[in-house]
mmCIF file of C-alpha atoms and ligand atoms in Angstrom:
data_model
loop_
_atom_site.group_PDB
_atom_site.id
_atom_site.type_symbol
_atom_site.label_atom_id
_atom_site.label_comp_id
_atom_site.label_asym_id
_atom_site.label_seq_id
_atom_site.Cartn_x
_atom_site.Cartn_y
_atom_site.Cartn_z
ATOM 1 C CA MET A 3 -18.302 3.518 0.637
ATOM 2 C CA ILE A 4 -15.199 1.489 1.071
ATOM 3 C CA LEU A 5 -14.637 -1.079 -1.688
ATOM 4 C CA ASP A 6 -13.737 -4.021 0.455
ATOM 5 C CA GLY A 7 -11.637 -6.204 -1.758
ATOM 6 C CA LYS A 8 -10.548 -8.367 1.129
ATOM 7 C CA ALA A 9 -13.958 -9.442 2.151
ATOM 8 C CA LEU A 10 -15.117 -9.885 -1.463
ATOM 9 C CA SER A 11 -12.108 -11.906 -2.433
ATOM 10 C CA LYS A 12 -12.624 -14.180 0.637
ATOM 11 C CA LYS A 13 -16.171 -14.775 -0.445
ATOM 12 C CA ILE A 14 -15.108 -15.569 -3.980
ATOM 13 C CA LEU A 15 -12.350 -17.977 -2.786
ATOM 14 C CA ASP A 16 -14.835 -19.785 -0.475
ATOM 15 C CA GLU A 17 -17.173 -20.204 -3.518
ATOM 16 C CA ILE A 18 -14.303 -21.534 -5.680
ATOM 17 C CA LYS A 19 -13.467 -24.026 -2.922
ATOM 18 C CA VAL A 20 -16.903 -25.454 -3.216
ATOM 19 C CA GLU A 21 -16.779 -25.566 -7.025
ATOM 20 C CA VAL A 22 -13.380 -27.342 -6.910
ATOM 21 C CA THR A 23 -14.873 -30.236 -4.899
ATOM 22 C CA LYS A 24 -17.302 -30.831 -7.675
ATOM 23 C CA LEU A 25 -14.606 -31.257 -10.350
ATOM 24 C CA ASP A 26 -13.149 -34.626 -11.355
ATOM 25 C CA LYS A 27 -9.926 -33.068 -12.567
ATOM 26 C CA LYS A 28 -8.467 -30.585 -10.071
ATOM 27 C CA PRO A 29 -7.161 -27.378 -11.581
ATOM 28 C CA HIS A 30 -3.372 -27.055 -11.339
ATOM 29 C CA LEU A 31 -1.498 -23.739 -11.363
ATOM 30 C CA ALA A 32 2.234 -23.932 -12.204
ATOM 31 C CA VAL A 33 4.212 -20.798 -11.369
ATOM 32 C CA ILE A 34 7.817 -20.236 -12.500
ATOM 33 C CA LEU A 35 9.946 -17.907 -10.350
ATOM 34 C CA VAL A 36 13.318 -16.928 -11.697
ATOM 35 C CA GLY A 37 15.914 -15.319 -9.369
ATOM 36 C CA ASN A 38 15.795 -13.992 -5.856
ATOM 37 C CA ASP A 39 13.586 -10.914 -5.905
ATOM 38 C CA PRO A 40 12.035 -10.837 -2.406
ATOM 39 C CA ALA A 41 8.704 -9.210 -3.449
ATOM 40 C CA SER A 42 8.210 -11.767 -6.267
ATOM 41 C CA ARG A 43 8.936 -14.586 -3.780
ATOM 42 C CA ILE A 44 6.204 -13.228 -1.500
ATOM 43 C CA TYR A 45 3.718 -12.876 -4.349
ATOM 44 C CA VAL A 46 4.474 -16.396 -5.552
ATOM 45 C CA ASN A 47 4.126 -17.960 -2.105
ATOM 46 C CA ASN A 48 0.851 -16.106 -1.596
ATOM 47 C CA LYS A 49 -0.512 -17.468 -4.878
ATOM 48 C CA LYS A 50 0.553 -20.997 -4.016
ATOM 49 C CA LYS A 51 -0.836 -20.811 -0.482
ATOM 50 C CA THR A 52 -4.169 -19.392 -1.712
ATOM 51 C CA ALA A 53 -4.443 -22.117 -4.430
ATOM 52 C CA LEU A 54 -3.799 -24.958 -1.967
ATOM 53 C CA ASN A 55 -6.203 -23.523 0.581
ATOM 54 C CA ILE A 56 -9.075 -23.726 -1.924
ATOM 55 C CA GLY A 57 -8.117 -27.164 -3.313
ATOM 56 C CA ILE A 58 -6.352 -26.046 -6.427
ATOM 57 C CA ASN A 59 -3.085 -27.891 -7.028
ATOM 58 C CA SER A 60 -0.088 -25.630 -7.236
ATOM 59 C CA THR A 61 3.614 -26.162 -8.194
ATOM 60 C CA VAL A 62 6.276 -23.589 -7.988
ATOM 61 C CA ILE A 63 9.380 -24.036 -10.138
ATOM 62 C CA GLU A 64 12.247 -22.049 -8.738
ATOM 63 C CA LEU A 65 15.079 -21.322 -11.101
ATOM 64 C CA PRO A 66 18.310 -19.438 -10.237
ATOM 65 C CA GLU A 67 19.006 -15.820 -11.219
ATOM 66 C CA ASP A 68 21.502 -16.881 -13.962
ATOM 67 C CA THR A 69 19.060 -19.248 -15.691
ATOM 68 C CA LYS A 70 19.401 -19.105 -19.469
ATOM 69 C CA GLU A 71 16.434 -17.978 -21.556
ATOM 70 C CA GLU A 72 16.378 -21.342 -23.488
ATOM 71 C CA VAL A 73 16.225 -23.306 -20.195
ATOM 72 C CA LEU A 74 13.327 -21.187 -18.969
ATOM 73 C CA ILE A 75 11.430 -21.705 -22.232
ATOM 74 C CA GLU A 76 12.100 -25.466 -22.049
ATOM 75 C CA HIS A 77 10.368 -25.480 -18.631
ATOM 76 C CA ILE A 78 7.480 -23.650 -20.148
ATOM 77 C CA LYS A 79 7.160 -26.110 -22.989
ATOM 78 C CA LYS A 80 7.156 -28.960 -20.637
ATOM 79 C CA LEU A 81 4.222 -27.367 -18.666
ATOM 80 C CA ASN A 82 2.443 -26.659 -21.938
ATOM 81 C CA ASN A 83 2.602 -30.376 -22.776
ATOM 82 C CA ASP A 84 1.618 -31.555 -19.251
ATOM 83 C CA ASP A 85 -2.061 -32.447 -19.228
ATOM 84 C CA THR A 86 -2.252 -32.120 -15.435
ATOM 85 C CA VAL A 87 -1.269 -28.412 -15.578
ATOM 86 C CA THR A 88 -4.196 -26.126 -16.356
ATOM 87 C CA GLY A 89 -2.627 -22.726 -15.769
ATOM 88 C CA ILE A 90 0.969 -21.307 -16.283
ATOM 89 C CA LEU A 91 2.284 -18.148 -14.713
ATOM 90 C CA VAL A 92 5.715 -16.810 -15.089
ATOM 91 C CA GLN A 93 6.348 -14.307 -12.276
ATOM 92 C CA MET A 94 7.582 -10.840 -13.456
ATOM 93 C CA PRO A 95 10.041 -9.169 -13.466
ATOM 94 C CA LEU A 96 12.497 -11.534 -14.989
ATOM 95 C CA PRO A 97 16.297 -11.006 -14.679
ATOM 96 C CA LYS A 98 17.550 -8.480 -17.236
ATOM 97 C CA HIS A 99 19.451 -11.057 -19.461
ATOM 98 C CA ILE A 100 16.145 -12.795 -20.309
ATOM 99 C CA ASN A 101 13.893 -11.409 -23.131
ATOM 100 C CA LYS A 102 10.433 -11.238 -21.526
ATOM 101 C CA ASP A 103 8.707 -11.242 -24.870
ATOM 102 C CA ASN A 104 10.227 -14.605 -25.960
ATOM 103 C CA VAL A 105 9.191 -16.078 -22.648
ATOM 104 C CA VAL A 106 5.617 -14.782 -22.851
ATOM 105 C CA CYS A 107 5.284 -16.014 -26.428
ATOM 106 C CA ALA A 108 6.226 -19.469 -25.350
ATOM 107 C CA ILE A 109 3.274 -19.958 -23.065
ATOM 108 C CA ASP A 110 0.271 -21.889 -24.409
ATOM 109 C CA PRO A 111 -2.543 -19.254 -24.704
ATOM 110 C CA LYS A 112 -4.911 -21.885 -23.300
ATOM 111 C CA LYS A 113 -2.980 -22.026 -20.160
ATOM 112 C CA ASP A 114 -2.097 -18.223 -19.995
ATOM 113 C CA VAL A 115 -4.059 -17.407 -16.860
ATOM 114 C CA ASP A 116 -2.383 -14.006 -16.640
ATOM 115 C CA CYS A 117 -3.442 -13.063 -20.189
ATOM 116 C CA PHE A 118 0.063 -12.067 -21.271
ATOM 117 C CA THR A 119 0.365 -13.906 -24.584
ATOM 118 C CA PRO A 120 -0.052 -11.974 -27.905
ATOM 119 C CA GLU A 121 -3.015 -14.286 -28.806
ATOM 120 C CA ASN A 122 -4.904 -13.369 -25.670
ATOM 121 C CA VAL A 123 -3.900 -9.725 -25.592
ATOM 122 C CA GLY A 124 -4.765 -9.462 -29.333
ATOM 123 C CA LYS A 125 -8.092 -10.998 -28.796
ATOM 124 C CA LEU A 126 -8.809 -8.655 -25.954
ATOM 125 C CA SER A 127 -7.972 -5.646 -28.097
ATOM 126 C CA LEU A 128 -10.133 -6.844 -30.932
ATOM 127 C CA GLY A 129 -13.100 -7.274 -28.608
ATOM 128 C CA MET A 130 -12.978 -11.000 -29.014
ATOM 129 C CA LYS A 131 -13.075 -13.437 -26.040
ATOM 130 C CA PRO A 132 -9.520 -14.309 -24.858
ATOM 131 C CA TYR A 133 -8.964 -17.629 -23.109
ATOM 132 C CA PHE A 134 -8.417 -15.635 -19.922
ATOM 133 C CA TYR A 135 -8.975 -11.993 -18.964
ATOM 134 C CA PRO A 136 -6.098 -10.168 -17.309
ATOM 135 C CA VAL A 137 -6.265 -10.759 -13.635
ATOM 136 C CA THR A 138 -5.999 -7.225 -12.027
ATOM 137 C CA PRO A 139 -8.370 -5.446 -14.432
ATOM 138 C CA GLN A 140 -10.820 -8.339 -14.147
ATOM 139 C CA GLY A 141 -10.592 -8.206 -10.313
ATOM 140 C CA ILE A 142 -11.309 -4.477 -10.400
ATOM 141 C CA LEU A 143 -14.318 -4.878 -12.634
ATOM 142 C CA ILE A 144 -15.746 -7.709 -10.472
ATOM 143 C CA MET A 145 -15.306 -5.364 -7.430
ATOM 144 C CA LEU A 146 -16.970 -2.407 -9.163
ATOM 145 C CA ASP A 147 -19.785 -4.642 -10.313
ATOM 146 C CA TYR A 148 -20.291 -6.142 -6.920
ATOM 147 C CA TYR A 149 -20.648 -2.611 -5.442
ATOM 148 C CA LYS A 150 -23.022 -1.685 -8.253
ATOM 149 C CA ILE A 151 -20.836 1.088 -9.550
ATOM 150 C CA PRO A 152 -21.999 1.926 -13.048
ATOM 151 C CA ILE A 153 -19.302 1.826 -15.772
ATOM 152 C CA GLU A 154 -21.283 2.303 -19.028
ATOM 153 C CA GLY A 155 -21.067 5.992 -20.189
ATOM 154 C CA GLN A 156 -18.892 6.982 -17.296
ATOM 155 C CA HIS A 157 -15.598 8.875 -17.744
ATOM 156 C CA VAL A 158 -12.883 6.669 -16.366
ATOM 157 C CA VAL A 159 -9.411 8.067 -16.035
ATOM 158 C CA VAL A 160 -6.839 5.268 -15.912
ATOM 159 C CA ILE A 161 -3.393 6.376 -14.629
ATOM 160 C CA GLY A 162 -0.626 4.037 -15.818
ATOM 161 C CA ARG A 163 -0.204 2.355 -19.146
ATOM 162 C CA SER A 164 1.604 -0.942 -18.256
ATOM 163 C CA ASN A 165 0.845 -4.206 -20.155
ATOM 164 C CA ILE A 166 -0.250 -5.749 -16.862
ATOM 165 C CA VAL A 167 -2.699 -3.204 -15.610
ATOM 166 C CA GLY A 168 -3.311 0.043 -17.490
ATOM 167 C CA LYS A 169 -3.562 -1.123 -21.075
ATOM 168 C CA PRO A 170 -5.767 -4.197 -20.591
ATOM 169 C CA MET A 171 -7.779 -2.114 -18.102
ATOM 170 C CA VAL A 172 -8.558 0.381 -20.952
ATOM 171 C CA GLN A 173 -9.647 -2.362 -23.366
ATOM 172 C CA MET A 174 -11.924 -3.932 -20.781
ATOM 173 C CA LEU A 175 -13.496 -0.598 -19.883
ATOM 174 C CA LEU A 176 -14.048 0.258 -23.567
ATOM 175 C CA GLN A 177 -15.878 -3.074 -23.936
ATOM 176 C CA ARG A 178 -18.072 -1.998 -21.072
ATOM 177 C CA ASN A 179 -18.838 1.273 -22.989
ATOM 178 C CA ALA A 180 -16.962 3.563 -20.661
ATOM 179 C CA THR A 181 -15.298 6.726 -21.915
ATOM 180 C CA VAL A 182 -11.655 6.228 -21.107
ATOM 181 C CA THR A 183 -8.750 8.682 -20.727
ATOM 182 C CA VAL A 184 -5.267 7.146 -20.183
ATOM 183 C CA CYS A 185 -2.556 9.054 -18.277
ATOM 184 C CA HIS A 186 1.135 8.332 -17.820
ATOM 185 C CA SER A 187 4.389 9.960 -16.812
ATOM 186 C CA HIS A 188 4.315 12.409 -19.810
ATOM 187 C CA THR A 189 0.759 13.493 -19.162
ATOM 188 C CA LYS A 190 0.428 17.237 -18.739
ATOM 189 C CA ASN A 191 -1.943 18.670 -16.087
ATOM 190 C CA LEU A 192 -2.865 15.341 -14.483
ATOM 191 C CA ASP A 193 -4.784 17.254 -11.786
ATOM 192 C CA ASP A 194 -7.042 18.886 -14.459
ATOM 193 C CA ILE A 195 -7.745 15.582 -16.074
ATOM 194 C CA ILE A 196 -8.591 13.671 -12.851
ATOM 195 C CA LYS A 197 -11.034 16.454 -12.000
ATOM 196 C CA THR A 198 -13.139 15.419 -14.927
ATOM 197 C CA ALA A 199 -13.289 11.731 -13.983
ATOM 198 C CA ASP A 200 -16.300 9.831 -12.711
ATOM 199 C CA ILE A 201 -13.984 6.856 -11.870
ATOM 200 C CA ILE A 202 -10.195 7.042 -11.361
ATOM 201 C CA ILE A 203 -8.164 3.833 -11.565
ATOM 202 C CA SER A 204 -4.543 4.593 -10.509
ATOM 203 C CA ALA A 205 -1.724 2.108 -11.180
ATOM 204 C CA VAL A 206 1.410 3.946 -10.745
ATOM 205 C CA GLY A 207 3.231 3.113 -7.479
ATOM 206 C CA LYS A 208 3.524 6.750 -6.387
ATOM 207 C CA LYS A 209 1.146 9.162 -4.553
ATOM 208 C CA VAL A 210 -0.188 10.738 -7.808
ATOM 209 C CA VAL A 211 -3.858 11.282 -6.938
ATOM 210 C CA ARG A 212 -4.575 14.229 -4.561
ATOM 211 C CA CYS A 213 -7.970 13.140 -3.571
ATOM 212 C CA LYS A 214 -9.128 16.681 -2.573
ATOM 213 C CA MET A 215 -8.653 17.536 -6.278
ATOM 214 C CA VAL A 216 -11.037 14.811 -7.675
ATOM 215 C CA LYS A 217 -14.585 15.462 -8.632
ATOM 216 C CA TYR A 218 -17.145 15.358 -5.732
ATOM 217 C CA LYS A 219 -18.643 11.847 -5.517
ATOM 218 C CA SER A 220 -16.186 10.156 -7.831
ATOM 219 C CA VAL A 221 -15.048 6.557 -7.354
ATOM 220 C CA LEU A 222 -11.408 5.944 -6.658
ATOM 221 C CA VAL A 223 -9.710 2.605 -7.318
ATOM 222 C CA ASP A 224 -6.197 2.297 -6.022
ATOM 223 C CA VAL A 225 -3.954 -0.319 -7.679
ATOM 224 C CA GLY A 226 -0.619 1.174 -6.652
ATOM 225 C CA ILE A 227 1.499 -0.494 -4.024
ATOM 226 C CA SER A 228 4.480 1.251 -2.418
ATOM 227 C CA ARG A 229 5.912 1.836 1.013
ATOM 228 C CA ASP A 230 5.625 5.140 3.005
ATOM 229 C CA THR A 231 8.475 6.635 4.914
ATOM 230 C CA ASN A 232 7.614 4.326 7.899
ATOM 231 C CA GLY A 233 7.775 1.238 5.677
ATOM 232 C CA LYS A 234 4.004 0.842 5.750
ATOM 233 C CA LEU A 235 2.214 -0.455 2.582
ATOM 234 C CA THR A 236 0.449 2.371 0.766
ATOM 235 C CA GLY A 237 -1.274 3.142 -2.495
ATOM 236 C CA ASP A 238 -1.451 5.960 -5.068
ATOM 237 C CA LEU A 239 -4.300 7.848 -3.400
ATOM 238 C CA ASN A 240 -3.187 10.865 -1.276
ATOM 239 C CA PHE A 241 -5.772 11.510 1.389
ATOM 240 C CA SER A 242 -3.669 13.800 3.509
ATOM 241 C CA ASP A 243 -5.784 16.846 2.788
ATOM 242 C CA PHE A 244 -8.752 15.238 4.616
ATOM 243 C CA LYS A 245 -9.371 15.531 8.410
ATOM 244 C CA ASP A 246 -10.434 11.952 8.850
ATOM 245 C CA ILE A 247 -12.134 8.869 7.179
ATOM 246 C CA ASN A 248 -15.587 10.388 7.611
ATOM 247 C CA GLU A 249 -14.641 13.442 5.615
ATOM 248 C CA ILE A 250 -13.204 11.192 2.914
ATOM 249 C CA LEU A 251 -16.414 9.139 2.855
ATOM 250 C CA ASP A 252 -18.572 12.280 2.618
ATOM 251 C CA PHE A 253 -16.598 13.509 -0.340
ATOM 252 C CA VAL A 254 -16.052 10.511 -2.527
ATOM 253 C CA GLU A 255 -18.624 7.950 -3.673
ATOM 254 C CA ALA A 256 -16.329 5.089 -3.019
ATOM 255 C CA PHE A 257 -12.673 4.175 -2.713
ATOM 256 C CA SER A 258 -10.582 0.976 -2.520
ATOM 257 C CA PRO A 259 -8.035 0.881 0.294
ATOM 258 C CA VAL A 260 -4.426 -0.318 0.197
ATOM 259 C CA PRO A 261 -3.989 -2.877 1.600
ATOM 260 C CA GLY A 262 -7.286 -4.730 1.414
ATOM 261 C CA GLY A 263 -8.677 -3.507 -2.015
ATOM 262 C CA VAL A 264 -7.377 -4.389 -5.420
ATOM 263 C CA GLY A 265 -4.528 -6.660 -4.150
ATOM 264 C CA PRO A 266 -6.792 -9.458 -2.783
ATOM 265 C CA MET A 267 -9.093 -9.084 -5.758
ATOM 266 C CA THR A 268 -6.158 -9.776 -8.085
ATOM 267 C CA ILE A 269 -5.559 -13.115 -6.275
ATOM 268 C CA ALA A 270 -9.243 -14.069 -6.336
ATOM 269 C CA SER A 271 -9.358 -13.128 -10.101
ATOM 270 C CA LEU A 272 -6.320 -15.438 -10.763
ATOM 271 C CA MET A 273 -8.004 -18.226 -8.966
ATOM 272 C CA LEU A 274 -11.185 -17.730 -10.948
ATOM 273 C CA ASN A 275 -9.113 -17.949 -14.147
ATOM 274 C CA THR A 276 -7.344 -21.142 -12.888
ATOM 275 C CA LEU A 277 -10.762 -22.685 -12.112
ATOM 276 C CA LEU A 278 -11.281 -22.765 -15.873
ATOM 277 C CA ILE A 279 -15.056 -22.567 -15.666
ATOM 278 C CA GLU A 280 -17.409 -19.627 -16.225
ATOM 279 C CA HIS A 281 -17.427 -17.298 -13.258
ATOM 280 C CA THR A 282 -20.889 -16.021 -13.689
ATOM 281 C CA GLY A 283 -22.529 -18.561 -11.430
ATOM 282 C CA ILE A 284 -20.132 -17.836 -8.611
ATOM 283 C CA LEU A 285 -20.333 -14.109 -8.940
ATOM 284 C CA SER A 286 -24.149 -13.937 -9.178
ATOM 285 C CA ARG A 287 -24.399 -16.158 -6.104
ATOM 286 C CA ILE A 288 -22.132 -13.676 -4.179
ATOM 287 C CA ALA A 289 -24.073 -10.745 -5.485
ATOM 288 C CA LYS A 290 -27.288 -12.244 -4.078
ATOM 289 C CA SER A 291 -25.848 -13.397 -0.732
ATOM 290 C CA GLY A 292 -23.658 -10.349 0.083
ATOM 291 C CA LEU A 293 -20.414 -10.262 2.047
ATOM 292 C CA GLU A 294 -22.005 -10.436 5.584
HETATM 293 P P1 NAP B 322 4.691 -0.005 -14.215
HETATM 294 O O1 NAP B 322 4.856 -0.875 -15.326
HETATM 295 O O2 NAP B 322 5.795 0.578 -13.445
HETATM 296 O O3 NAP B 322 3.811 1.346 -14.756
HETATM 297 C C1 NAP B 322 3.577 2.431 -14.022
HETATM 298 C C2 NAP B 322 2.861 3.400 -14.877
HETATM 299 O O4 NAP B 322 2.735 4.645 -14.160
HETATM 300 C C3 NAP B 322 3.613 3.771 -16.231
HETATM 301 O O5 NAP B 322 2.628 3.820 -17.261
HETATM 302 C C4 NAP B 322 4.133 5.244 -15.888
HETATM 303 O O6 NAP B 322 4.132 6.020 -17.155
HETATM 304 C C5 NAP B 322 3.119 5.681 -14.942
HETATM 305 N N1 NAP B 322 3.613 6.828 -14.219
HETATM 306 C C6 NAP B 322 4.799 6.979 -13.537
HETATM 307 N N2 NAP B 322 4.948 8.102 -12.906
HETATM 308 C C7 NAP B 322 3.766 8.808 -13.190
HETATM 309 C C8 NAP B 322 3.264 10.068 -12.796
HETATM 310 N N3 NAP B 322 4.015 10.889 -12.024
HETATM 311 N N4 NAP B 322 2.062 10.436 -13.297
HETATM 312 C C9 NAP B 322 1.306 9.596 -14.015
HETATM 313 N N5 NAP B 322 1.723 8.343 -14.434
HETATM 314 C C10 NAP B 322 2.974 7.933 -14.006
HETATM 315 O O7 NAP B 322 3.689 -0.511 -13.119
HETATM 316 P P2 NAP B 322 2.473 -1.695 -13.030
HETATM 317 O O8 NAP B 322 3.092 -2.984 -13.209
HETATM 318 O O9 NAP B 322 1.282 -1.263 -13.903
HETATM 319 O O10 NAP B 322 2.040 -1.363 -11.519
HETATM 320 C C11 NAP B 322 1.670 -0.138 -11.060
HETATM 321 C C12 NAP B 322 1.531 -0.192 -9.634
HETATM 322 O O11 NAP B 322 0.452 -1.059 -9.296
HETATM 323 C C13 NAP B 322 2.731 -0.595 -8.824
HETATM 324 O O12 NAP B 322 2.758 -0.012 -7.542
HETATM 325 C C14 NAP B 322 2.464 -2.146 -8.610
HETATM 326 O O13 NAP B 322 3.104 -2.635 -7.432
HETATM 327 C C15 NAP B 322 0.939 -2.113 -8.412
HETATM 328 N N6 NAP B 322 0.216 -3.315 -8.803
HETATM 329 C C16 NAP B 322 -0.648 -3.728 -7.951
HETATM 330 C C17 NAP B 322 -1.377 -4.913 -8.314
HETATM 331 C C18 NAP B 322 -2.393 -5.362 -7.340
HETATM 332 O O14 NAP B 322 -2.903 -6.532 -7.386
HETATM 333 N N7 NAP B 322 -2.822 -4.559 -6.396
HETATM 334 C C19 NAP B 322 -1.184 -5.561 -9.483
HETATM 335 C C20 NAP B 322 -0.220 -5.105 -10.421
HETATM 336 C C21 NAP B 322 0.476 -3.913 -10.040
HETATM 337 P P3 NAP B 322 5.188 5.645 -18.355
HETATM 338 O O15 NAP B 322 4.472 4.558 -19.107
HETATM 339 O O16 NAP B 322 5.173 6.898 -19.028
HETATM 340 O O17 NAP B 322 6.427 5.262 -17.757
#
């Protein structure tokens, strides 16, 4: 089975569009972009385009590379106090001279749609409900749930321990009663560990998972994004030992492709957060109607 994040995210966005028309006050996502990182600019433009397409207001504040930390924080404070703004996102990475932690701490946790602030991260770690769940792990769980992949009691190996993906993924999996192993660049015998996984979630940015080494019928979720030698977008899963897609689909239970898997789910998940209402209605409607 291919975990089709592209089709599922489209369905979610269509449903959000309908929900937005019912709201008196439109959600408003404000994104701050500091500097000239081309990849960040593409991500920010995609978020803005997606928001506008589904009726969510979106403002992008672009600041020059040499912006002082205090100036950036002033912008955040203004957005915190602006009642028309419902979600604030500061695009990472920030230029080196800016202390990321100070910036994150300045965001109002009630508008922290990325779940970066200590209050939201702390709540997540304590098993309390944060104002928002982190977008990529939330998108992954929505995708696994849609495809009816069981999580409770499964051994999930998470590769990568970043604050954006790996760590919050672990917390959310623990809350779903998975048994979780976390791997990173110092992990010894990665191949031996991934052999024991029912589900592998890889968020590294390098081809670290040799899929012929995984357990038969395991589920593979590819978060990684990198470019191959031909400049083509690729993920962490290395399928080069397989003859063709049929051989892959015979061997694994399911996998998410790159592109078209976790990436679109992350955007859909961000839009769900920005909508500021409970997602359960939207997701159960989709579960019933399918992706057609
Ligand atoms: P990150 O902060 O760079 O973290 C990468 C993690 O991979 C680190 O924990 C690192 O270990 C670990 N690692 C590096 N080499 C390894 C190896 N050989 N074996 C095992 N672990 C290794 O990255 P991130 O922000 O989490 O992003 C990870 C990847 O996911 C990137 O390709 C990024 O573009 C992509 N991403 C995709 C989405 C999406 O929506 N699809 C969202 C976010 C990120 P240490 O901690 O020991 O350094």
